[in-house]
PDB file of C-alpha atoms and ligand atoms in Angstrom:
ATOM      1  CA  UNK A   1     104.374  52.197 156.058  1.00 46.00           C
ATOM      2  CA  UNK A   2     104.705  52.016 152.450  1.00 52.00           C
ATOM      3  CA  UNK A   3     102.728  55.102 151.867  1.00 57.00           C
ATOM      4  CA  UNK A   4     104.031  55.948 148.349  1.00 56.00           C
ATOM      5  CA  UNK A   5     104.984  59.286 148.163  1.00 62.00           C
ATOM      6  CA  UNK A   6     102.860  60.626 145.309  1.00 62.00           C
ATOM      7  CA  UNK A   7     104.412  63.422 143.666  1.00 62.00           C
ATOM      8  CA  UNK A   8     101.455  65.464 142.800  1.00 61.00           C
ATOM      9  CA  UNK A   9     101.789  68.795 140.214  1.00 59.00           C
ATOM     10  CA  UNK A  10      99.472  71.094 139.053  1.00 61.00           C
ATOM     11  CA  UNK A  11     100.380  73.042 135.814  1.00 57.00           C
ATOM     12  CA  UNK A  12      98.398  76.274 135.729  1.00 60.00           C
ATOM     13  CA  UNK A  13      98.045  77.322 132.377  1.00 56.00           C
ATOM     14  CA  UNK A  14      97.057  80.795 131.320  1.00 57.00           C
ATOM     15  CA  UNK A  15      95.068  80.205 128.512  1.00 52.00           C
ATOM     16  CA  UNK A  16      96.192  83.535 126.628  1.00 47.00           C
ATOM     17  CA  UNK A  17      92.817  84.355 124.389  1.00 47.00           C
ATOM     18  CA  UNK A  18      94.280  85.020 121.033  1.00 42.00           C
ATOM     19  CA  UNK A  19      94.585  88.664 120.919  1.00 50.00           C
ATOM     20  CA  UNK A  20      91.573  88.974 117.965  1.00 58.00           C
ATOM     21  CA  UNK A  21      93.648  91.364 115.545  1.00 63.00           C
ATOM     22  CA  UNK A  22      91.190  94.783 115.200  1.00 75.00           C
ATOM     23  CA  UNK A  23      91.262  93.535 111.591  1.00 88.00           C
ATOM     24  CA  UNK A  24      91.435  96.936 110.424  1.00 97.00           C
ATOM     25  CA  UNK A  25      93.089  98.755 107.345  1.00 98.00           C
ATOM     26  CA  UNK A  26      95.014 102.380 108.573  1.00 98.00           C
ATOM     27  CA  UNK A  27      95.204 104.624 105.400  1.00 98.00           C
ATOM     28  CA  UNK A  28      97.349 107.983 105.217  1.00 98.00           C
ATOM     29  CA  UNK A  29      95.450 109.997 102.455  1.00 98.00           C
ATOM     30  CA  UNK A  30      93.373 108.987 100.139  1.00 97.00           C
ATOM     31  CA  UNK A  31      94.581 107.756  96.682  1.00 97.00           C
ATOM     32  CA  UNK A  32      92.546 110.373  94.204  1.00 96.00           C
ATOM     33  CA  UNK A  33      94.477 113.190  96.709  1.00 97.00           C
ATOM     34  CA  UNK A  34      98.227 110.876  95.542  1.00 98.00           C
ATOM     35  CA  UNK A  35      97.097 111.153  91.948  1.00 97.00           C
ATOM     36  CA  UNK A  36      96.056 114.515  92.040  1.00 96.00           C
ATOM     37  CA  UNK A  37      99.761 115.410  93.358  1.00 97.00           C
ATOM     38  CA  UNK A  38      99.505 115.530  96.981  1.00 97.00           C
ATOM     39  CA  UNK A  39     102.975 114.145  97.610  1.00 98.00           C
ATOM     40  CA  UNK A  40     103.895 115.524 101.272  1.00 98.00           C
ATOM     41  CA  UNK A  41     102.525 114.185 103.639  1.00 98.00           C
ATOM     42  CA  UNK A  42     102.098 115.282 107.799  1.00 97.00           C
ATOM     43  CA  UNK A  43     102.425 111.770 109.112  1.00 98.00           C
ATOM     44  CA  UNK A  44     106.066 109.680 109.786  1.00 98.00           C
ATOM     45  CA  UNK A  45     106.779 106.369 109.365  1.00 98.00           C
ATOM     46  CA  UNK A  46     106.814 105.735 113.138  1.00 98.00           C
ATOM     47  CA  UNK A  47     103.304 106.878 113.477  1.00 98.00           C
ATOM     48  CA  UNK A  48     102.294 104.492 110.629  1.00 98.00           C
ATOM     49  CA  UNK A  49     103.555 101.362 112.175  1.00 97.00           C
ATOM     50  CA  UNK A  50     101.370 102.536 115.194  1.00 98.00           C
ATOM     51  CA  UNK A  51      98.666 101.005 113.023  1.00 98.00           C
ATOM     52  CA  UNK A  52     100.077  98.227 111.194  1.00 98.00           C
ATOM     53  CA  UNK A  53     103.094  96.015 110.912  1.00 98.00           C
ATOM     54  CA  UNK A  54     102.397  95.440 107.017  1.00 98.00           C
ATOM     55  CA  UNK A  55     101.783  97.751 104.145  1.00 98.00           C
ATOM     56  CA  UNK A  56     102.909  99.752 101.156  1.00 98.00           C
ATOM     57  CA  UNK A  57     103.015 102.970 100.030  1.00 98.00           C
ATOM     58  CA  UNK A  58     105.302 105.885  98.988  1.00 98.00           C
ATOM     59  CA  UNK A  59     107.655 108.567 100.460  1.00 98.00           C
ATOM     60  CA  UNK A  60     106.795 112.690 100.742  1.00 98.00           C
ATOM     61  CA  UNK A  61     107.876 113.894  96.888  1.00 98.00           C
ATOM     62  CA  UNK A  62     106.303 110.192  95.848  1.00 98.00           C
ATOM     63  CA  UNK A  63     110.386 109.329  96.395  1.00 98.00           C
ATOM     64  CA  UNK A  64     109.920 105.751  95.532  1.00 98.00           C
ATOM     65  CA  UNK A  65     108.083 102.793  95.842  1.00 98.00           C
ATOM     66  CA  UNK A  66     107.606 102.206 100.093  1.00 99.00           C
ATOM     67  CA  UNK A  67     106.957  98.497 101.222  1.00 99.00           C
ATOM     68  CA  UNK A  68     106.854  97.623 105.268  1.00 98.00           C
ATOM     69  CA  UNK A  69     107.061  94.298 105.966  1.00 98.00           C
ATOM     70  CA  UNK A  70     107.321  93.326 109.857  1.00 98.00           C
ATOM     71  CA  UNK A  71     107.038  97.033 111.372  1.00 98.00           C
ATOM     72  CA  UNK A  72     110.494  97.781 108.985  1.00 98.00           C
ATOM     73  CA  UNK A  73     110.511  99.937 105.843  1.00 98.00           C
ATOM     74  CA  UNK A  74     112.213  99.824 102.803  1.00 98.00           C
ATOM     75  CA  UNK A  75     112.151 102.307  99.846  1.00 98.00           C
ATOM     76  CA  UNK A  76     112.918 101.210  96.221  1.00 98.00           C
ATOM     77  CA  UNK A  77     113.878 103.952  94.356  1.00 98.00           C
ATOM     78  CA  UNK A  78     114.407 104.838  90.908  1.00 98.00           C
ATOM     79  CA  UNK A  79     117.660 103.763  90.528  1.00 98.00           C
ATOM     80  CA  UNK A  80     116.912 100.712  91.464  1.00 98.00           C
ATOM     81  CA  UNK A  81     118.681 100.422  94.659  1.00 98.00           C
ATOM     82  CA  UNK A  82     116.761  99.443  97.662  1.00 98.00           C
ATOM     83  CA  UNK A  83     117.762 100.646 101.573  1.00 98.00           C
ATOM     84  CA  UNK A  84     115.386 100.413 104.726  1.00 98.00           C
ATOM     85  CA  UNK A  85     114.504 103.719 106.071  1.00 98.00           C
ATOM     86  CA  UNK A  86     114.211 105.712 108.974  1.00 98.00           C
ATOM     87  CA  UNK A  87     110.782 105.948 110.697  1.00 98.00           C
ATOM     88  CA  UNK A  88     111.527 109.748 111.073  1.00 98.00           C
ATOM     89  CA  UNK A  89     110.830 109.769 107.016  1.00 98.00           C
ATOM     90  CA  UNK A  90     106.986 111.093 105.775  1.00 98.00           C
ATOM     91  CA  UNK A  91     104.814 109.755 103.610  1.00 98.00           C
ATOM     92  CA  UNK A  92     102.038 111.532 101.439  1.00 98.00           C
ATOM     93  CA  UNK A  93     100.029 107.844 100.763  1.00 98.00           C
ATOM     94  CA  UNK A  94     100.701 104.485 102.937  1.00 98.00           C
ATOM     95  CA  UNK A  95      98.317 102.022 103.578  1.00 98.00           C
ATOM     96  CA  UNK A  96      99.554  99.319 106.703  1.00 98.00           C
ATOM     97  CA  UNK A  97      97.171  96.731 109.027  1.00 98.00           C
ATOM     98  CA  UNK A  98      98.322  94.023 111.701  1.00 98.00           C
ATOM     99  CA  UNK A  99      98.616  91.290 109.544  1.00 98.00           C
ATOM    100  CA  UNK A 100      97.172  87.988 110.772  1.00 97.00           C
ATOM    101  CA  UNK A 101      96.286  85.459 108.015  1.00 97.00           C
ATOM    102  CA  UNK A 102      92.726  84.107 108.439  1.00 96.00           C
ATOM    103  CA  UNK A 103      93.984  81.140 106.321  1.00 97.00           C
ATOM    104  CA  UNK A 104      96.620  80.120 103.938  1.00 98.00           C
ATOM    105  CA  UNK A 105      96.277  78.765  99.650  1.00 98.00           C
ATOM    106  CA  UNK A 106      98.655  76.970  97.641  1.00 98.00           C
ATOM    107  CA  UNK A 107      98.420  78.823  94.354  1.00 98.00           C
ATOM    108  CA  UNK A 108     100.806  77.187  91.188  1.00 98.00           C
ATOM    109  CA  UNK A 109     101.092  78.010  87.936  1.00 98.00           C
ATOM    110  CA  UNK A 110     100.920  81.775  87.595  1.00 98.00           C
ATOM    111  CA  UNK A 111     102.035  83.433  84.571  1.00 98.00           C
ATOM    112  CA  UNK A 112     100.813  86.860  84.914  1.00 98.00           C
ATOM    113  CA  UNK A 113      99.439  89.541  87.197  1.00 97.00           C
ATOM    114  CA  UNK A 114      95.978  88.356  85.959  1.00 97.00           C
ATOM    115  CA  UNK A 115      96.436  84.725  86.966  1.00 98.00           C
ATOM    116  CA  UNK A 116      97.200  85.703  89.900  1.00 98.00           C
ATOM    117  CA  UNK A 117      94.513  88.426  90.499  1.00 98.00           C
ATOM    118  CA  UNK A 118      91.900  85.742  89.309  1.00 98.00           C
ATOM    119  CA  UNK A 119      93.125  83.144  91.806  1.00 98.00           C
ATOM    120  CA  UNK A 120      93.559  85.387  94.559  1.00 98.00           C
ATOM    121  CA  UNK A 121      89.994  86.147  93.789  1.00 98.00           C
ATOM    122  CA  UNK A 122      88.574  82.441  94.079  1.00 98.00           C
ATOM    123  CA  UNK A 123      90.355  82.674  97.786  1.00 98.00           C
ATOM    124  CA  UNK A 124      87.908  85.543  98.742  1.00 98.00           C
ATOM    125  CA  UNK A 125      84.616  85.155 100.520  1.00 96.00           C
ATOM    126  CA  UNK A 126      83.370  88.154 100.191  1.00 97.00           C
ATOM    127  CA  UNK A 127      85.123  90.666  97.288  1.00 97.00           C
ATOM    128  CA  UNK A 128      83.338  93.815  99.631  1.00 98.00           C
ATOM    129  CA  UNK A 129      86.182  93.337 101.937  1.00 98.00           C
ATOM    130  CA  UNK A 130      89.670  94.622 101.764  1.00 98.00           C
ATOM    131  CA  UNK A 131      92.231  92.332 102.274  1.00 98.00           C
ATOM    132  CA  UNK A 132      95.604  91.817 103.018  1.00 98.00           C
ATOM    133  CA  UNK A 133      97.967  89.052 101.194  1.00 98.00           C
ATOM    134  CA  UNK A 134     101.236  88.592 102.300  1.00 98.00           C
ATOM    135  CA  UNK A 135     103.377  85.276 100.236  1.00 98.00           C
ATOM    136  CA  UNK A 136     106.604  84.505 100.935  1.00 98.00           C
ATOM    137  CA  UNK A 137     107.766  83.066  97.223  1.00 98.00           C
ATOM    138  CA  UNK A 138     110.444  82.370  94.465  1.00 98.00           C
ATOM    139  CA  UNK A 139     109.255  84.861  91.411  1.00 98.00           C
ATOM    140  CA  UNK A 140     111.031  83.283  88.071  1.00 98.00           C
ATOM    141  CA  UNK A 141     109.723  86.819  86.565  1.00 98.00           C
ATOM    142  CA  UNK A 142     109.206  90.083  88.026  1.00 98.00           C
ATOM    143  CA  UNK A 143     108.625  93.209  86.601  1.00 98.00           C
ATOM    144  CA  UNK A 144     108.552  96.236  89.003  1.00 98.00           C
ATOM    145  CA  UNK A 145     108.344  99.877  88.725  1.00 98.00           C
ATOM    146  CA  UNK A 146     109.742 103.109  90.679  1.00 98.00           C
ATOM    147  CA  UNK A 147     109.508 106.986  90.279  1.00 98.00           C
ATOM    148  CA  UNK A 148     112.096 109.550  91.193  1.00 98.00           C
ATOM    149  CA  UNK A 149     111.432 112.347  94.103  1.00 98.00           C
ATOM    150  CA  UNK A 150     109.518 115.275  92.635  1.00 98.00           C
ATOM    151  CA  UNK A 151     110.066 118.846  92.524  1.00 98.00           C
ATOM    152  CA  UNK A 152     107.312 121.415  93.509  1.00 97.00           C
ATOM    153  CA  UNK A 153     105.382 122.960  91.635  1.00 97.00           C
ATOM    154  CA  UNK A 154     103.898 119.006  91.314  1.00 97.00           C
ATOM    155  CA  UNK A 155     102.036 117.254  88.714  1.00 97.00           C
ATOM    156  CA  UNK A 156      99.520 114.761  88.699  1.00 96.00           C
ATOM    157  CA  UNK A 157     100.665 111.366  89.092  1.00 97.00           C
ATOM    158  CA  UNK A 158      99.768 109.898  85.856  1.00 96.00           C
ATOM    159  CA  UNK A 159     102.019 112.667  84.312  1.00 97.00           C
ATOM    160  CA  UNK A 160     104.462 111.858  86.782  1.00 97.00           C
ATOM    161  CA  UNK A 161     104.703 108.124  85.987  1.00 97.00           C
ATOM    162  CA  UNK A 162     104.025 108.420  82.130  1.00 95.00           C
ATOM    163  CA  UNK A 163     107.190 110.517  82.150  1.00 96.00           C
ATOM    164  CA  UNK A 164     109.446 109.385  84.836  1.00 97.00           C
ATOM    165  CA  UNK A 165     108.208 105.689  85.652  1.00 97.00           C
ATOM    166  CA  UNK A 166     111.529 103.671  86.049  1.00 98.00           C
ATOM    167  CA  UNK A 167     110.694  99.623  84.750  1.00 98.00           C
ATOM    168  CA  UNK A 168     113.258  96.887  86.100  1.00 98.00           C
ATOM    169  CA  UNK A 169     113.228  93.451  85.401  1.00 98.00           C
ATOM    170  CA  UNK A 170     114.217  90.001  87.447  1.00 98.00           C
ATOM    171  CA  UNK A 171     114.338  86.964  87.169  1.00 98.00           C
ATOM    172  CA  UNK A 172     114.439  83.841  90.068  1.00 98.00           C
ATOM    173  CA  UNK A 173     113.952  86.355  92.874  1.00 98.00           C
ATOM    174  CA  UNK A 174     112.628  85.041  96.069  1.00 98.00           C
ATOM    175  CA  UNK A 175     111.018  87.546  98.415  1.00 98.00           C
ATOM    176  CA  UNK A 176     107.586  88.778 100.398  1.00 99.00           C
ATOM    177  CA  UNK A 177     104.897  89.979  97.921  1.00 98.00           C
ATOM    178  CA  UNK A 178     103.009  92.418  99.728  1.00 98.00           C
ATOM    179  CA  UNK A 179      99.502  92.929  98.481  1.00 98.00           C
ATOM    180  CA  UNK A 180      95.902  94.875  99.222  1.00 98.00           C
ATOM    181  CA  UNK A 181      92.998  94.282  97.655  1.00 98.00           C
ATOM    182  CA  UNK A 182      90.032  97.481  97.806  1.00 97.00           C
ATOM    183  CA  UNK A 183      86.694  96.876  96.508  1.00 97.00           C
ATOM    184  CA  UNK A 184      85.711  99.230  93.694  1.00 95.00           C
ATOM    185  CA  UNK A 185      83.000 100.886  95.624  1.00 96.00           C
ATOM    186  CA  UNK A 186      86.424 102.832  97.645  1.00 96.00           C
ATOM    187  CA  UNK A 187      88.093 103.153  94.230  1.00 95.00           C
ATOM    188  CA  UNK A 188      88.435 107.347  95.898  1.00 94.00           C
ATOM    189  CA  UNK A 189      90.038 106.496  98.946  1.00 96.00           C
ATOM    190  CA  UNK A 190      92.251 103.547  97.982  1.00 97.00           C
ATOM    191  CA  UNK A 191      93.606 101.844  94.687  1.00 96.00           C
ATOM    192  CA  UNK A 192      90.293  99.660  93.549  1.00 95.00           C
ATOM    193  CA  UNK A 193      90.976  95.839  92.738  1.00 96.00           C
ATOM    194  CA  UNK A 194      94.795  94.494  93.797  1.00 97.00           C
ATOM    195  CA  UNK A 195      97.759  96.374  94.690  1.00 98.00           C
ATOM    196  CA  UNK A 196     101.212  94.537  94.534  1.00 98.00           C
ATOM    197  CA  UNK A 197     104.689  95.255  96.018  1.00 98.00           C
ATOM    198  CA  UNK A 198     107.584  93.290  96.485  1.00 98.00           C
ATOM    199  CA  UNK A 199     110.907  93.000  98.860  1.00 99.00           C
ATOM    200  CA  UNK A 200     113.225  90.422  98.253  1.00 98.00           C
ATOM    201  CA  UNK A 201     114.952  88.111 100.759  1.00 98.00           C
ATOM    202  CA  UNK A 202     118.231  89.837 100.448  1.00 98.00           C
ATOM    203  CA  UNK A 203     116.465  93.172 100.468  1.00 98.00           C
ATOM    204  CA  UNK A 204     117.930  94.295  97.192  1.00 98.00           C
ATOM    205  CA  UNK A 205     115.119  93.866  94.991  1.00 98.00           C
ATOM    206  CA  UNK A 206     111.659  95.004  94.960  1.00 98.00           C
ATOM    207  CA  UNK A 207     109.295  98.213  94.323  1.00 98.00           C
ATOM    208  CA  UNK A 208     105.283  98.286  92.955  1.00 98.00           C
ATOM    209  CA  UNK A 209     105.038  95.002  91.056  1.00 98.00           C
ATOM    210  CA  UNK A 210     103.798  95.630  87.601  1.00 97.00           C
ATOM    211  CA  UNK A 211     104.081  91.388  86.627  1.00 98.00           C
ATOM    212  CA  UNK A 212     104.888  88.825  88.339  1.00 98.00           C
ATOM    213  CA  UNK A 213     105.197  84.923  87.412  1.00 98.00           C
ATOM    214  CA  UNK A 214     106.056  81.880  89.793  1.00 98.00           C
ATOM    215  CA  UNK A 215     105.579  78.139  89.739  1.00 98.00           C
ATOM    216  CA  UNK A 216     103.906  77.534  93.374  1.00 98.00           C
ATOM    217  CA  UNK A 217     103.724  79.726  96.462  1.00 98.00           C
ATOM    218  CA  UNK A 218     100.928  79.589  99.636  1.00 98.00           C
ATOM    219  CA  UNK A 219      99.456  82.892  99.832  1.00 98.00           C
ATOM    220  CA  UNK A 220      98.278  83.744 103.420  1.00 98.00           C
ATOM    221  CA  UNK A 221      95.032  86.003 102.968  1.00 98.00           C
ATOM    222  CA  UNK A 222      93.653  88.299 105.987  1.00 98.00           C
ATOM    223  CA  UNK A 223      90.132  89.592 105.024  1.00 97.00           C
ATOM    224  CA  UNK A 224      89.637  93.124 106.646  1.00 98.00           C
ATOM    225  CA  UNK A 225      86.392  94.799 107.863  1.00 97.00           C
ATOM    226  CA  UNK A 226      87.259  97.914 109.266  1.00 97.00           C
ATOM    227  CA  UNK A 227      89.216 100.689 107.175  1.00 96.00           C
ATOM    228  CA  UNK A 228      90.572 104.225 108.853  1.00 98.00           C
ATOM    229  CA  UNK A 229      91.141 107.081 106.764  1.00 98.00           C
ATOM    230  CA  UNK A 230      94.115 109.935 108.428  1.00 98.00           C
ATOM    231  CA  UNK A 231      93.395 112.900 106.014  1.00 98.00           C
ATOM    232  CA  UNK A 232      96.237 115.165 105.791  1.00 98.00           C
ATOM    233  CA  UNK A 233      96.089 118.429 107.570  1.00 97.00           C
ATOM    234  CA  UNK A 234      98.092 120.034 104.797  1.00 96.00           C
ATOM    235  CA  UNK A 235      97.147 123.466 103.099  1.00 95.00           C
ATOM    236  CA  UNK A 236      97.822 121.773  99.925  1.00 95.00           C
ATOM    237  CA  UNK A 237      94.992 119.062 101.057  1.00 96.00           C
ATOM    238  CA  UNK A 238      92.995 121.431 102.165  1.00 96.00           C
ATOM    239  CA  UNK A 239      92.920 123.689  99.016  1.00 95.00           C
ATOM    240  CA  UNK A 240      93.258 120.540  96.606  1.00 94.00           C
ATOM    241  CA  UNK A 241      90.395 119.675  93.936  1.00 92.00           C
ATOM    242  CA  UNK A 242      89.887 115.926  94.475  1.00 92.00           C
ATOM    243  CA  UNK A 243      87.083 115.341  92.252  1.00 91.00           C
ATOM    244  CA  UNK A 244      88.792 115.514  88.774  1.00 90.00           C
ATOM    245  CA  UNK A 245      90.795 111.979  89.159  1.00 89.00           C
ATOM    246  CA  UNK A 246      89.290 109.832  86.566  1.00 91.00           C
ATOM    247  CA  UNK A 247      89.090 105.873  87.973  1.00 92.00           C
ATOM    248  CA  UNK A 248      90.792 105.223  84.292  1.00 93.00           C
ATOM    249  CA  UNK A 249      93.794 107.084  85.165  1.00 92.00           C
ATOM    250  CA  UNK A 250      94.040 105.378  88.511  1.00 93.00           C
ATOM    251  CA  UNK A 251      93.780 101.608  86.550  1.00 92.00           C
ATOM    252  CA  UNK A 252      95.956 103.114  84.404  1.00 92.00           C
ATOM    253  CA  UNK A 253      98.532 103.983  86.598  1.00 91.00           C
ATOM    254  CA  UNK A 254      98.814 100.853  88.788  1.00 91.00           C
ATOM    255  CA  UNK A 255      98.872  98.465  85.939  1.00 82.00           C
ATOM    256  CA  UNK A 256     101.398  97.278  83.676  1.00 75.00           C
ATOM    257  CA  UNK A 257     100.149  98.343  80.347  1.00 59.00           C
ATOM    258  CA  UNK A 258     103.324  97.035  78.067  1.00 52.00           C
TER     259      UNK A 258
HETATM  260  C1  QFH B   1     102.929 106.034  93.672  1.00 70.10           C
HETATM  261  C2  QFH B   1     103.367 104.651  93.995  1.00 70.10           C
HETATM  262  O1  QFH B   1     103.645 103.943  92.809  1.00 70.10           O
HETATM  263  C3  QFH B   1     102.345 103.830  94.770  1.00 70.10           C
HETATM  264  C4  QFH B   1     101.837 104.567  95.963  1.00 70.10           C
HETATM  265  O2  QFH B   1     102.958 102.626  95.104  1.00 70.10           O
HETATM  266  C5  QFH B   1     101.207 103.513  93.870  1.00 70.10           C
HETATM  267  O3  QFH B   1     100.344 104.394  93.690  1.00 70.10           O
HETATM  268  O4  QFH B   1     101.195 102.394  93.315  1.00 70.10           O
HETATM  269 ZN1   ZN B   2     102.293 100.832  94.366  1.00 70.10          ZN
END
């Protein structure tokens, strides 16, 4: 009868609503309790990537300089070898959120840690946010930084570093810069302004990025509006003064100051 035979399909798509990220920053600690030499910690590394699958941070005994990138961690220490770690490991200070870039910049021509602060800066809507950067790029400088594990009894951080800070120096590394951003008014809880670490490609190279240079990179920038605070339950927190920490020292310590 010449009925064509119409093949007829129906596709049934699930249209998967994009999980919305909770957008929110997990904290172990608070930074004036790392400077004031709170340096073990109750919480593991396993627990932290509950919260996030990218942050940065430290180990218990501030052993290191503690970057996670993609739920992994790596620790660069102060000889300047870098291995990833267990998720059995503490920390006394980590900050982590489920990264999900809200957009994406081409930024070129940085020289410095200040270039790049001040064009990271044009990139954000609204500087009472934290946020989140995470660029993959080719660094033709980097200068880095790493501490060696403490012995109890412990001293305050900017003692720690002004002493024992290890400086290492690259050049033409390509690698993930990790970096937070916390708006001065939380300058107690978390490092105010930008916070910078670094793991290269081949996982080698890295640590808390004191300077930085590179010719072009696209930084992908996640603002956040929610940020959780774990306190430790810790005698030592518990007993510790964490008034005295000057916001000075705390600038002080996370910059490069050579
Ligand atoms: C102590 C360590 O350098 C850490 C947590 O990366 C920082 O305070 O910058
Ligand atoms: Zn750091």
């Amino acid at each position: 009868d010449g009925q064509k035979n119409e093949q007829v399909t129906y596709s049934v798509g699930i249209v998967q609503e994009k999980s919305k990220k909770e957008n929110k920053l997990f904290q172990y600690s608070t930074i004036n309790a790392l400077m004031s030499g709170q340096y073990d910690g109750d919480i593991t590394l396993d627990e932290v990537k509950k919260h996030g699958d990218f942050g940065l941070g430290t180990l218990n005994g501030a052993d290191g300089e503690l970057t996670e990138i993609d739920s992994k961690f790596y620790r660069f220490d102060s000889k300047g070898k870098m291995t990833q770690v267990k998720g059995d490991l503490k920390t006394p200070f980590v900050v982590t959120t489920n990264f999900q870039a809200e957009k994406t910049a081409k930024i070129t021509n940085v020289a410095n840690t200040t270039e790049l602060t001040a064009k990271l800066l044009e990139q954000m809507d609204n500087k009472n946010n934290f946020y989140a950067f995470k660029m993959p790029v080719k660094l033709t400088y980097l200068k880095t930084r790493s501490e060696p594990k403490q012995e109890r009894p412990y001293r305050l951080l900017k003692d720690v570093l002004a002493e024992q800070q290890v400086e290492f120096e690259y050049k033409n590394v390509s690698g993930t810069f990790v970096g937070f951003y916390t708006p001065n008014y939380a300058a107690t809880i978390n490092v105010p302004g930008f916070h910078f670490h670094f793991v290269s490609d081949d996982k080698t190279i890295g640590g808390h990025i004191l300077n930085l240079a590179f010719d072009e990179a696209n930084v992908q920038i996640d603002p956040i509006t929610q940020f959780e605070v774990q306190l430790p339950q810790t005698k030592e927190f518990a007993e510790a003064d964490l008034t005295k920490i000057q916001l000075q020292d705390i600038i002080d310590v996370e910059g490069d100051h050579k």
